[in-house]
Structure formats: C-alpha cells, structure tokens
Coordinates of C-alpha atoms and ligand atoms in Angstrom, one line a residue:
M43 CA 124.3 42.9 -47.2
L44 CA 126.5 44.2 -49.9
R45 CA 130.2 44.9 -50.1
R46 CA 131.1 48.3 -48.9
I47 CA 133.8 50.8 -49.8
L48 CA 136.4 50.8 -47.0
P49 CA 135.1 53.7 -44.8
F50 CA 138.4 54.9 -43.5
A51 CA 139.9 55.1 -46.9
V52 CA 137.9 58.1 -48.0
L53 CA 138.4 60.5 -45.2
G54 CA 141.0 62.5 -47.1
G55 CA 138.5 62.9 -49.8
L56 CA 135.9 64.2 -47.4
A57 CA 138.1 66.9 -46.1
A58 CA 139.2 68.0 -49.5
A59 CA 135.6 68.0 -50.9
G60 CA 134.4 70.0 -47.9
A61 CA 137.1 72.6 -48.4
A62 CA 136.5 72.9 -52.1
T63 CA 132.8 73.4 -51.8
A64 CA 132.6 75.4 -48.6
R65 CA 132.4 78.8 -50.4
E66 CA 129.1 78.1 -52.1
A67 CA 127.7 75.7 -49.4
P68 CA 124.0 76.5 -49.0
P69 CA 122.5 76.8 -45.5
A70 CA 121.5 73.2 -45.2
Y71 CA 120.2 73.3 -41.6
D72 CA 118.8 75.9 -39.3
S73 CA 120.2 76.2 -35.7
A74 CA 117.1 74.4 -34.2
T75 CA 117.9 71.3 -36.4
L76 CA 121.5 71.3 -35.4
T77 CA 120.6 71.5 -31.7
A78 CA 118.2 68.7 -32.1
L79 CA 120.8 66.4 -33.6
S80 CA 122.9 66.5 -30.4
T81 CA 119.8 65.8 -28.3
I82 CA 118.8 62.9 -30.6
V83 CA 122.3 61.3 -30.4
A84 CA 122.3 61.5 -26.6
A85 CA 118.8 60.1 -26.3
A86 CA 119.4 57.2 -28.7
R87 CA 122.7 56.2 -27.0
S88 CA 120.9 56.0 -23.6
S89 CA 117.8 54.1 -24.8
D90 CA 117.4 50.3 -24.7
Y91 CA 114.3 50.4 -26.9
A92 CA 116.1 48.9 -29.9
Y93 CA 117.8 46.3 -27.8
R94 CA 114.5 45.1 -26.3
R95 CA 112.8 44.9 -29.7
D96 CA 115.6 42.8 -31.1
E97 CA 115.4 40.6 -28.0
F98 CA 111.7 40.0 -28.7
L99 CA 112.2 39.3 -32.4
S100 CA 115.1 36.9 -31.6
D101 CA 114.0 35.1 -28.5
S102 CA 110.2 35.3 -28.5
I103 CA 109.6 34.9 -32.2
G104 CA 112.8 33.3 -33.4
P105 CA 113.9 32.5 -37.0
R106 CA 111.9 34.4 -39.6
L107 CA 112.5 32.9 -43.0
S108 CA 110.1 34.3 -45.7
G109 CA 106.8 32.3 -45.7
S110 CA 107.2 30.9 -42.2
P111 CA 104.7 31.4 -39.4
Q112 CA 107.4 33.3 -37.5
A113 CA 107.9 35.8 -40.4
A114 CA 104.1 36.5 -40.3
A115 CA 104.3 36.9 -36.5
A116 CA 107.1 39.4 -36.8
V117 CA 105.0 41.5 -39.2
E118 CA 102.2 41.7 -36.7
Y119 CA 104.6 42.4 -33.8
V120 CA 106.5 45.2 -35.5
A121 CA 103.3 46.8 -36.8
A122 CA 101.8 46.7 -33.3
E123 CA 104.9 48.2 -31.7
L124 CA 105.0 51.0 -34.2
R125 CA 101.3 51.8 -33.6
K126 CA 102.2 52.2 -29.9
L127 CA 104.4 55.1 -31.0
G128 CA 101.4 56.8 -32.6
L129 CA 102.6 56.2 -36.2
T130 CA 100.4 55.7 -39.2
V131 CA 101.1 52.0 -40.0
R132 CA 100.2 50.0 -43.0
L133 CA 101.1 46.5 -44.3
E134 CA 102.2 46.6 -47.9
P135 CA 101.4 43.2 -49.5
V136 CA 104.3 41.2 -50.9
M137 CA 104.3 37.7 -52.4
V138 CA 107.3 35.8 -51.1
P139 CA 109.0 32.5 -51.8
H140 CA 108.5 29.7 -49.3
W141 CA 111.6 27.6 -49.1
V142 CA 112.0 25.0 -46.3
R143 CA 115.1 23.2 -45.2
G144 CA 115.0 19.4 -45.1
D145 CA 117.6 16.8 -44.1
E146 CA 121.2 17.7 -44.8
R147 CA 123.8 15.0 -44.3
A148 CA 127.1 14.2 -46.0
E149 CA 130.0 11.9 -45.5
L150 CA 133.1 11.0 -47.3
V151 CA 132.9 7.4 -48.4
D152 CA 136.3 7.0 -50.0
W153 CA 139.6 8.9 -49.8
P154 CA 143.4 8.3 -49.9
G155 CA 144.4 6.2 -46.8
R156 CA 140.9 5.3 -45.8
M157 CA 140.6 2.3 -43.5
A158 CA 138.1 -0.4 -44.3
D159 CA 134.5 0.3 -43.2
T160 CA 135.1 3.9 -42.2
T161 CA 133.5 7.2 -43.3
Q162 CA 134.1 10.8 -42.5
K163 CA 131.2 13.0 -41.5
I164 CA 131.0 16.3 -43.4
V165 CA 129.2 19.2 -41.7
L166 CA 127.1 21.2 -44.2
T167 CA 123.9 23.1 -44.7
A168 CA 121.8 23.6 -47.8
L169 CA 122.1 27.0 -49.5
G170 CA 118.8 28.9 -49.5
M171 CA 116.7 28.1 -52.6
S172 CA 118.8 25.0 -53.4
V173 CA 117.0 22.1 -55.1
A174 CA 117.1 18.7 -53.4
T175 CA 119.1 15.6 -54.1
P176 CA 117.1 12.4 -54.7
P177 CA 115.9 11.1 -51.3
Q178 CA 118.6 8.5 -51.1
G179 CA 121.2 11.2 -51.9
I180 CA 124.0 11.2 -54.5
T181 CA 127.4 9.7 -54.5
A182 CA 130.2 11.3 -56.6
D183 CA 133.8 12.3 -56.7
V184 CA 134.7 15.8 -55.4
V185 CA 136.6 18.3 -57.5
V186 CA 138.2 21.1 -55.6
V187 CA 138.6 24.6 -57.2
H188 CA 139.8 27.9 -55.9
S189 CA 138.3 30.2 -58.5
F190 CA 135.8 30.4 -61.4
E191 CA 138.9 30.5 -63.7
E192 CA 140.1 27.2 -62.4
L193 CA 136.7 25.7 -62.8
T194 CA 136.5 26.9 -66.4
K195 CA 140.0 25.4 -67.2
L196 CA 138.8 22.0 -65.8
G197 CA 135.9 22.1 -68.3
D198 CA 134.6 18.6 -69.0
A199 CA 136.6 17.1 -66.1
V200 CA 133.8 18.4 -63.9
R201 CA 131.1 16.4 -65.5
G202 CA 129.3 14.0 -63.0
K203 CA 131.3 15.4 -60.1
I204 CA 130.6 17.4 -57.0
V205 CA 132.4 20.8 -57.2
L206 CA 133.8 22.3 -54.0
Y207 CA 134.6 26.0 -54.2
E208 CA 137.5 26.2 -51.7
V209 CA 137.6 30.0 -51.3
T210 CA 139.0 31.4 -48.1
F211 CA 137.4 34.3 -46.1
D212 CA 140.0 37.0 -45.5
K213 CA 140.3 37.0 -41.7
R214 CA 142.9 39.8 -41.7
L215 CA 140.5 42.1 -43.4
E216 CA 137.8 41.2 -40.9
T217 CA 140.2 41.7 -37.9
A218 CA 140.9 45.2 -39.3
G219 CA 137.1 45.9 -39.2
Y220 CA 136.3 45.3 -42.8
G221 CA 134.3 42.0 -42.5
G222 CA 131.9 43.2 -45.2
D223 CA 134.6 43.6 -47.7
A224 CA 135.9 40.1 -47.0
Y225 CA 132.4 38.8 -47.5
G226 CA 131.9 40.8 -50.7
E227 CA 135.0 39.3 -52.2
L228 CA 133.5 35.8 -52.1
V229 CA 129.7 36.0 -52.0
G230 CA 129.6 35.6 -55.8
Y231 CA 130.8 32.0 -55.4
R232 CA 127.8 31.2 -53.2
F233 CA 125.3 32.9 -55.5
A234 CA 126.7 32.1 -59.0
G235 CA 128.8 29.0 -58.2
P236 CA 126.0 26.4 -58.7
S237 CA 125.1 27.7 -62.2
A238 CA 128.8 27.8 -63.3
A239 CA 129.3 24.2 -62.2
S240 CA 126.0 23.0 -63.6
R241 CA 126.9 24.4 -67.1
L242 CA 129.9 22.0 -67.0
G243 CA 127.8 19.0 -66.0
A244 CA 128.5 18.9 -62.2
V245 CA 125.9 17.1 -60.1
A246 CA 126.2 19.2 -57.0
V247 CA 128.1 22.2 -55.5
L248 CA 129.7 22.8 -52.2
V249 CA 130.9 26.2 -51.1
R250 CA 133.3 26.8 -48.3
S251 CA 131.4 28.8 -45.6
L252 CA 131.8 32.6 -45.9
G253 CA 132.7 33.6 -42.4
G254 CA 135.5 34.5 -40.0
A255 CA 135.3 32.1 -37.1
N256 CA 136.0 28.4 -37.4
Y257 CA 133.8 26.5 -35.0
R258 CA 132.7 24.0 -37.6
L259 CA 129.5 26.0 -38.3
P260 CA 128.2 26.1 -41.8
H261 CA 127.0 29.5 -43.1
T262 CA 123.9 29.4 -45.3
G263 CA 122.8 32.1 -47.7
S264 CA 120.9 32.5 -50.9
T265 CA 122.0 30.9 -54.1
G266 CA 120.4 31.2 -57.5
Y267 CA 120.2 29.4 -60.8
A268 CA 120.7 31.3 -64.1
P269 CA 117.9 31.0 -66.7
G270 CA 118.3 27.8 -68.7
V271 CA 120.7 26.1 -66.3
T272 CA 119.9 22.8 -64.8
P273 CA 119.5 23.5 -61.1
I274 CA 121.8 21.3 -59.0
P275 CA 121.8 20.8 -55.2
A276 CA 124.1 23.3 -53.4
A277 CA 125.4 23.5 -49.8
A278 CA 127.9 25.3 -47.7
V279 CA 130.4 23.2 -45.9
T280 CA 132.3 24.3 -42.8
A281 CA 135.7 25.8 -43.2
E282 CA 137.1 22.7 -41.3
D283 CA 135.4 20.3 -43.7
A284 CA 136.4 22.2 -46.7
D285 CA 140.0 22.1 -45.5
L286 CA 139.7 18.3 -44.9
I287 CA 138.4 17.7 -48.4
A288 CA 141.0 19.9 -50.0
R289 CA 143.9 18.1 -48.1
L290 CA 142.6 14.7 -49.0
A291 CA 141.9 15.7 -52.6
A292 CA 145.5 16.8 -53.0
Q293 CA 146.5 13.2 -52.3
G294 CA 144.0 11.5 -54.6
L295 CA 140.4 10.7 -55.2
V296 CA 137.8 11.8 -52.7
R297 CA 134.3 10.4 -53.0
M298 CA 131.3 11.8 -51.1
H299 CA 127.7 10.9 -50.4
V300 CA 125.4 13.9 -49.8
T301 CA 121.7 14.1 -49.1
L302 CA 119.8 17.4 -49.1
T303 CA 116.0 17.5 -49.1
P304 CA 114.9 21.1 -49.1
K305 CA 111.6 22.0 -50.7
T306 CA 110.3 25.1 -52.5
L307 CA 106.6 25.4 -51.7
P308 CA 104.1 27.8 -53.4
D309 CA 104.7 31.5 -52.9
V310 CA 103.0 33.0 -49.8
P311 CA 101.4 36.4 -49.2
S312 CA 103.4 38.4 -46.7
A313 CA 104.1 42.2 -46.2
N314 CA 106.5 45.0 -45.6
V315 CA 105.6 47.0 -42.5
V316 CA 105.5 50.7 -43.4
A317 CA 105.0 53.3 -40.6
D318 CA 105.0 57.1 -41.0
L319 CA 105.8 60.0 -38.8
P320 CA 104.2 62.7 -41.1
G321 CA 106.3 65.7 -41.8
S322 CA 105.2 69.1 -40.4
E323 CA 105.9 71.1 -43.6
H324 CA 106.4 68.6 -46.5
P325 CA 104.5 65.4 -45.5
E326 CA 104.7 64.2 -49.1
Q327 CA 108.5 64.2 -48.9
V328 CA 109.9 61.0 -47.3
V329 CA 113.1 59.8 -45.6
I330 CA 113.2 56.1 -45.1
V331 CA 114.8 54.3 -42.2
S332 CA 114.7 50.5 -42.5
G333 CA 116.0 47.0 -41.9
H334 CA 114.8 43.6 -43.1
L335 CA 112.4 41.5 -41.0
D336 CA 113.0 38.1 -42.5
S337 CA 116.0 36.1 -41.4
W338 CA 117.7 32.8 -42.1
D339 CA 116.3 29.7 -40.3
L340 CA 119.5 28.4 -38.6
G341 CA 119.8 31.0 -35.9
T342 CA 117.3 33.5 -34.6
G343 CA 118.3 36.4 -36.9
A344 CA 119.4 38.6 -34.0
T345 CA 122.2 40.4 -35.9
D346 CA 120.9 39.7 -39.4
D347 CA 118.7 41.6 -39.4
G348 CA 116.7 41.8 -36.1
A349 CA 119.3 44.5 -35.1
G350 CA 118.6 46.6 -38.2
V351 CA 114.8 46.5 -37.9
A352 CA 115.1 47.3 -34.2
Q353 CA 117.4 50.2 -34.9
A354 CA 114.9 51.6 -37.5
M355 CA 112.2 51.2 -34.9
G356 CA 114.5 52.8 -32.3
V357 CA 114.7 56.0 -34.5
M358 CA 110.9 56.3 -34.3
A359 CA 110.9 55.7 -30.5
V360 CA 113.6 58.4 -29.9
L361 CA 111.7 61.0 -31.9
H362 CA 108.5 60.0 -30.2
D363 CA 110.1 60.3 -26.7
L364 CA 111.6 63.7 -27.6
G365 CA 108.4 64.9 -29.2
L366 CA 110.3 65.9 -32.4
R367 CA 108.6 66.1 -35.7
P368 CA 110.8 67.1 -38.7
R369 CA 109.7 69.0 -41.7
R370 CA 109.5 65.9 -43.9
T371 CA 108.0 62.5 -43.2
I372 CA 110.2 59.8 -41.7
R373 CA 109.0 56.4 -42.8
C374 CA 110.1 53.3 -40.9
I375 CA 110.1 50.2 -43.1
A376 CA 110.6 46.5 -42.0
W377 CA 111.3 44.8 -45.3
M378 CA 110.3 41.3 -46.1
N379 CA 112.3 38.7 -48.0
E380 CA 115.8 40.3 -48.2
E381 CA 117.5 37.0 -47.8
N382 CA 116.1 34.8 -50.5
G383 CA 114.4 37.0 -53.2
A384 CA 114.3 40.6 -52.2
A385 CA 110.6 40.7 -53.1
G386 CA 109.9 43.4 -50.4
G387 CA 112.2 46.0 -51.9
A388 CA 111.0 45.2 -55.4
A389 CA 107.3 45.6 -54.4
Y390 CA 108.0 48.9 -52.8
A391 CA 109.7 50.3 -55.8
R392 CA 106.8 49.2 -57.9
D393 CA 104.1 50.4 -55.6
E394 CA 105.7 53.8 -54.8
K395 CA 106.9 54.6 -58.3
A396 CA 104.8 57.8 -58.3
S397 CA 106.3 59.1 -55.1
I398 CA 110.0 58.3 -55.9
A399 CA 110.7 61.9 -56.8
D400 CA 109.6 62.9 -53.3
T401 CA 111.6 60.2 -51.6
V402 CA 114.6 62.2 -50.6
A403 CA 116.7 59.5 -48.8
A404 CA 116.6 55.8 -48.0
I405 CA 118.6 54.4 -45.1
E406 CA 119.0 50.7 -44.5
S407 CA 120.8 49.0 -41.6
D408 CA 121.8 45.4 -42.5
S409 CA 125.2 44.8 -40.9
G410 CA 124.3 44.1 -37.3
A411 CA 125.2 46.1 -34.2
D412 CA 129.0 46.2 -34.1
A413 CA 130.6 49.5 -33.0
P414 CA 129.5 52.1 -35.6
V415 CA 132.2 54.2 -37.3
G416 CA 129.8 56.5 -39.3
F417 CA 127.7 56.1 -42.4
G418 CA 128.0 55.5 -46.1
T419 CA 126.1 57.2 -48.9
S420 CA 125.6 56.4 -52.5
L421 CA 126.2 60.1 -53.2
S422 CA 129.6 61.5 -54.1
A423 CA 131.7 63.9 -52.0
A424 CA 129.7 66.7 -53.6
S425 CA 127.2 66.0 -50.9
A426 CA 129.8 66.7 -48.1
P427 CA 128.5 70.2 -47.1
Y428 CA 125.1 68.6 -46.4
L429 CA 126.4 65.7 -44.5
E430 CA 129.3 67.1 -42.5
P431 CA 127.0 68.7 -39.8
V432 CA 125.6 65.1 -39.2
S433 CA 129.1 63.9 -38.9
S434 CA 129.9 66.6 -36.4
A435 CA 126.9 65.6 -34.3
L436 CA 128.1 62.0 -34.4
V437 CA 131.6 62.8 -32.9
A438 CA 129.9 62.3 -29.5
N439 CA 129.0 58.8 -30.7
S440 CA 132.5 58.0 -31.9
S441 CA 131.1 57.6 -35.4
P442 CA 131.8 60.7 -37.5
H443 CA 133.1 59.0 -40.7
I444 CA 131.4 59.4 -44.0
A445 CA 132.0 57.0 -46.9
F446 CA 131.0 58.5 -50.2
G447 CA 130.1 56.4 -53.3
N448 CA 129.0 53.5 -51.0
P449 CA 126.9 50.8 -52.7
S450 CA 123.2 50.5 -51.7
E451 CA 121.9 47.8 -49.4
T452 CA 119.7 45.2 -51.0
D453 CA 116.2 46.3 -50.1
I454 CA 116.7 49.9 -51.0
E455 CA 118.6 49.2 -54.2
P456 CA 115.5 49.2 -56.4
I457 CA 114.6 52.7 -55.4
A458 CA 118.3 53.8 -55.4
R459 CA 118.3 52.7 -59.1
L460 CA 115.3 55.1 -59.6
G461 CA 117.4 57.9 -58.2
V462 CA 116.8 57.9 -54.4
P463 CA 120.0 58.6 -52.5
A464 CA 120.9 55.5 -50.4
Y465 CA 122.6 55.5 -47.0
A466 CA 123.6 52.9 -44.4
P467 CA 125.3 53.0 -41.0
L468 CA 128.8 51.6 -41.1
Q469 CA 130.3 49.5 -38.5
A470 CA 133.8 48.2 -37.6
S471 CA 132.8 44.7 -38.7
R472 CA 135.1 42.5 -36.7
T473 CA 132.6 39.8 -35.5
Y474 CA 129.4 40.1 -37.6
F475 CA 130.7 37.5 -40.2
D476 CA 131.7 35.1 -37.5
Y477 CA 128.0 34.3 -36.9
H478 CA 126.4 35.5 -40.1
H479 CA 123.8 33.1 -41.5
T480 CA 124.7 30.4 -38.9
A481 CA 123.0 28.8 -36.0
A482 CA 125.0 31.2 -33.8
D483 CA 123.2 34.3 -34.9
T484 CA 121.5 34.6 -31.6
F485 CA 120.6 37.4 -29.2
D486 CA 123.7 37.0 -27.0
K487 CA 125.7 38.3 -30.0
V488 CA 124.0 41.7 -29.9
D489 CA 125.9 44.4 -28.0
R490 CA 123.6 46.6 -26.0
A491 CA 125.7 49.7 -26.4
G492 CA 126.4 48.9 -30.0
I493 CA 122.7 48.6 -31.1
A494 CA 122.0 51.9 -29.3
A495 CA 125.0 53.6 -30.9
N496 CA 123.9 52.4 -34.4
T497 CA 120.4 53.7 -33.7
A498 CA 122.0 57.1 -32.9
V499 CA 123.7 57.2 -36.3
I500 CA 120.5 56.5 -38.2
A501 CA 118.4 58.8 -36.0
A502 CA 120.8 61.7 -36.5
L503 CA 121.1 61.1 -40.2
A504 CA 117.4 60.6 -40.8
F505 CA 116.4 63.6 -38.7
A506 CA 118.9 65.9 -40.5
L507 CA 117.7 64.9 -43.9
A508 CA 114.1 65.1 -42.9
D509 CA 114.5 68.6 -41.3
A510 CA 117.1 70.1 -43.7
V511 CA 116.3 73.4 -45.4
T512 CA 118.1 72.3 -48.6
L513 CA 119.1 68.8 -49.6
P514 CA 122.0 67.3 -51.6
S515 CA 121.3 66.8 -55.3
R516 CA 120.3 63.4 -56.6
E517 CA 123.0 61.6 -58.6
P518 CA 122.7 58.7 -61.1
F519 CA 123.0 55.2 -59.6
H520 CA 126.4 53.6 -59.9
D521 CA 126.9 49.9 -59.9
I522 CA 129.9 48.9 -57.9
Ligands
ZN205 ZN1 120.7 40.9 -43.8

C-alpha cells in the first residue's frame, strides 16, 4: 500500500468545495440510485460473505506469494467463487517473479562487554527479492545509520560493513489512526536502502522492521536494486534487535554473522482474475473494484490482502443478492503480484490500453479491514458534488469522510497514470501495521464487522459511480 493523505485533515476542504460548486452541480444521480445506495450499505454490513472468503484464502489456501502453488490455487478459487455469482470471469495472463525464502539466521559474534564464547541471536527475515549471502554466510562489522543523509556522510566508512537503517516507526501516528502515514515515512528505506548502501561498498543491509507492535517479529516486504548497483543481501530485523545493535554500537564495535539463502527462480505464468457484471446501459464503461491476491509468505495474507480481495468479491455478492445491475459494468479484479513486482497491474494497463478512456473509476482495497472512516480519491475537491451523495449514504456505516488528492494504490496506479480516477476505502489504521508482512498476518486479525463495513464503503462507491447519470471529470495524475 501507499502513503495516504491524512483523511481527517481535508474535511474543511470538502465542505468548502461543496458549497462553492453547489450552484452548478449537475444531477449526478437519479432517485433510484440514491435509494439503492442505502440498501446496498445495509446489505453489505449484514453479510459475512467477504469474511468467509477471506477465511478460505487465509486458512484453507494460506500464504500466496507470486509463483507459489498457493497463489495458483487462489486464482482458481476466486475465479470459481465469482462464477457462482453468475459473472463473466476470465483469467488475464501475467508473468510473475518467483522468489523463495531460504534459511535466515544471524548472530552477533562480537560487541562491547561480550563474555568469552557467547553470541547474541538476532531475529531477522530476508526482504523480498533479496539476493543471498554465500551459503556459509558473511561476517562483518555493523554500521548504524538513522537516515540516508547520515549514510552519505559516512561515505567510505561503510565499505565492507553491514549497514543497519535504524529508523523508528511512529507509533503515535499509528495510535491516532494513521498507520499508513507512519509506514509511508519509512518504506523508502526498505526499498531503496540496499542500493544506497551498496553504492558505498556495504556488503549487506539490515532495516529496522516497519511496524507498530514489538513482539520481536520481523516485517518483510519488497526491496529492489537500482540498475547498475551490485545487489547485496538485505533483511529486516525486529525492532528489539535493531535497538540492541544500536545500543551496543553506541559503545563500540559490533560484529555480526548473517546467513540468508533466498533464491530467485525463473518467472512463472500466473493471472489476474477479472470478473464482470455487465452494465445495463453502457456495458463498455467500467468501474473496477479490486484487491491483490498474492501475499507475503510469512503469515497467511489475511489482512494483506485477503481482506481486500474478499471485500471486492463481497461487492459482487451484495449486488447479486439484491439483484442490482447498474448502468455501467462493475469489474472485480483480484490482482497478482502486488507485493514483489506489481506485474498484474502493469499487465492490465498494457492489455486494456484501448479501453482506458471507458474505464471511469478504479477502486483498490489494500489496507486491511480496520474500521472504515470513508474513502480517498485521486480527484481534487472539484469532484465533491459527485461524491457527497456517496458520503451521505455512508453515514449509516460511520464512514462518510472523503480524502481528495489521495495517492493511488499500487495495482491501479498504472491505469491511474493513464487518467483513470483512483479510489480506495480509508480505515482508522491502528493495528494493521502491527501485523503487516509478518507471520502474525493471520485470520484471527480480521474483524468480522470491519470487513463487512469496508465492503459497504466499496459497494456504495462502486455502485454510485457505475449508476451515475454524470461523472466527475478526469484529472491529470499527480505524484505524491
Ligand atoms: Zn497489500
């Protein structure tokens, strides 16, 4: 997921924009659409369809890293479930990376005050797409930095060393409900940290885990290597172990032995699952509801992003149960490979280039099932007259907030860049990043009422946009 604009911060802007544009507001919805929105919200809130689909993805299939047998099983499962709803289902072929985790062990072998014949275990996990150490591991001194600026100042002093990015997740921001913003502040260290350290001659990189709960759990996540940079092994250490290393390094030399044996195997054919409820008047015009089907391998991908896929499926189930067919097509997509390559979103943008002008909205849910507060949109507050009726219908779901100028989620970003307005449900993110990308992302973390309430947000938004008489204007894509 990407960093969000703080949702509560823009409410004043919403009211002001609504007032300013109310005079010339076009009739965006007819009364039948507005009545249906309330019905949809109530039906989604009382359904456990999404909860049960997430349960199957998490418990019966399990972790679904791209290229794995479980990812393939999840494609078949979701396609079969959507066919049961009478939808037109196809599998869009996507080639995906196939990275597999190996052994991951580390220990401190020397530090200030060490007693003879002792070591200190360090709990870590390889970052996704990391290269391996030699089989016997590497032994090197650890250099602790708190920012890219500090790394750059050290310059040649980093050569031959293991660099630890000791960057601390802002728990106060998470406690206030803005876990995504706390994550967004630091995710660049995980993704770009290995390349920055490699350029200075470092032999490996450790990143303090990005997450809000300290139960000595490492948080994995994708990393990458810039073109021309020597790839070096990279891992996330737990917050506790990062603190330990930093305390000891403040006293003197800390030396570590680390072994990581992941492998990158040849790319594997996989698929996005694409299921249509054809529109009654404009079947060629499409509103996308989506989540990503792949997950990290440590947990079972219950919140990231089984919950998002299940919510998108839940939208289709609610419309099916209510017998509602909007004017435009609603397309449910379960994306493949969000976590370590985003090949699914890229393939769709390539394959659907000719239909982009008719793709009127793309919604992706990729922040779990915490209590929803509303939704974000890449559009500016000029779209307020079109979106306020949806907000009104969501008062009954305690989620009426709209965040304008919100960045796009990963899988829909390629089509957002081509001009498709992007949307996402917004949650009060207080616990999502406690488990994110860890072994603790399991089904017990999914709140039954929360997943239903998030489904209600997406269902109302998708139906409104698919059934609107007139739609908000497209706007150029903004990088955040
Ligand atoms: Zn995700």
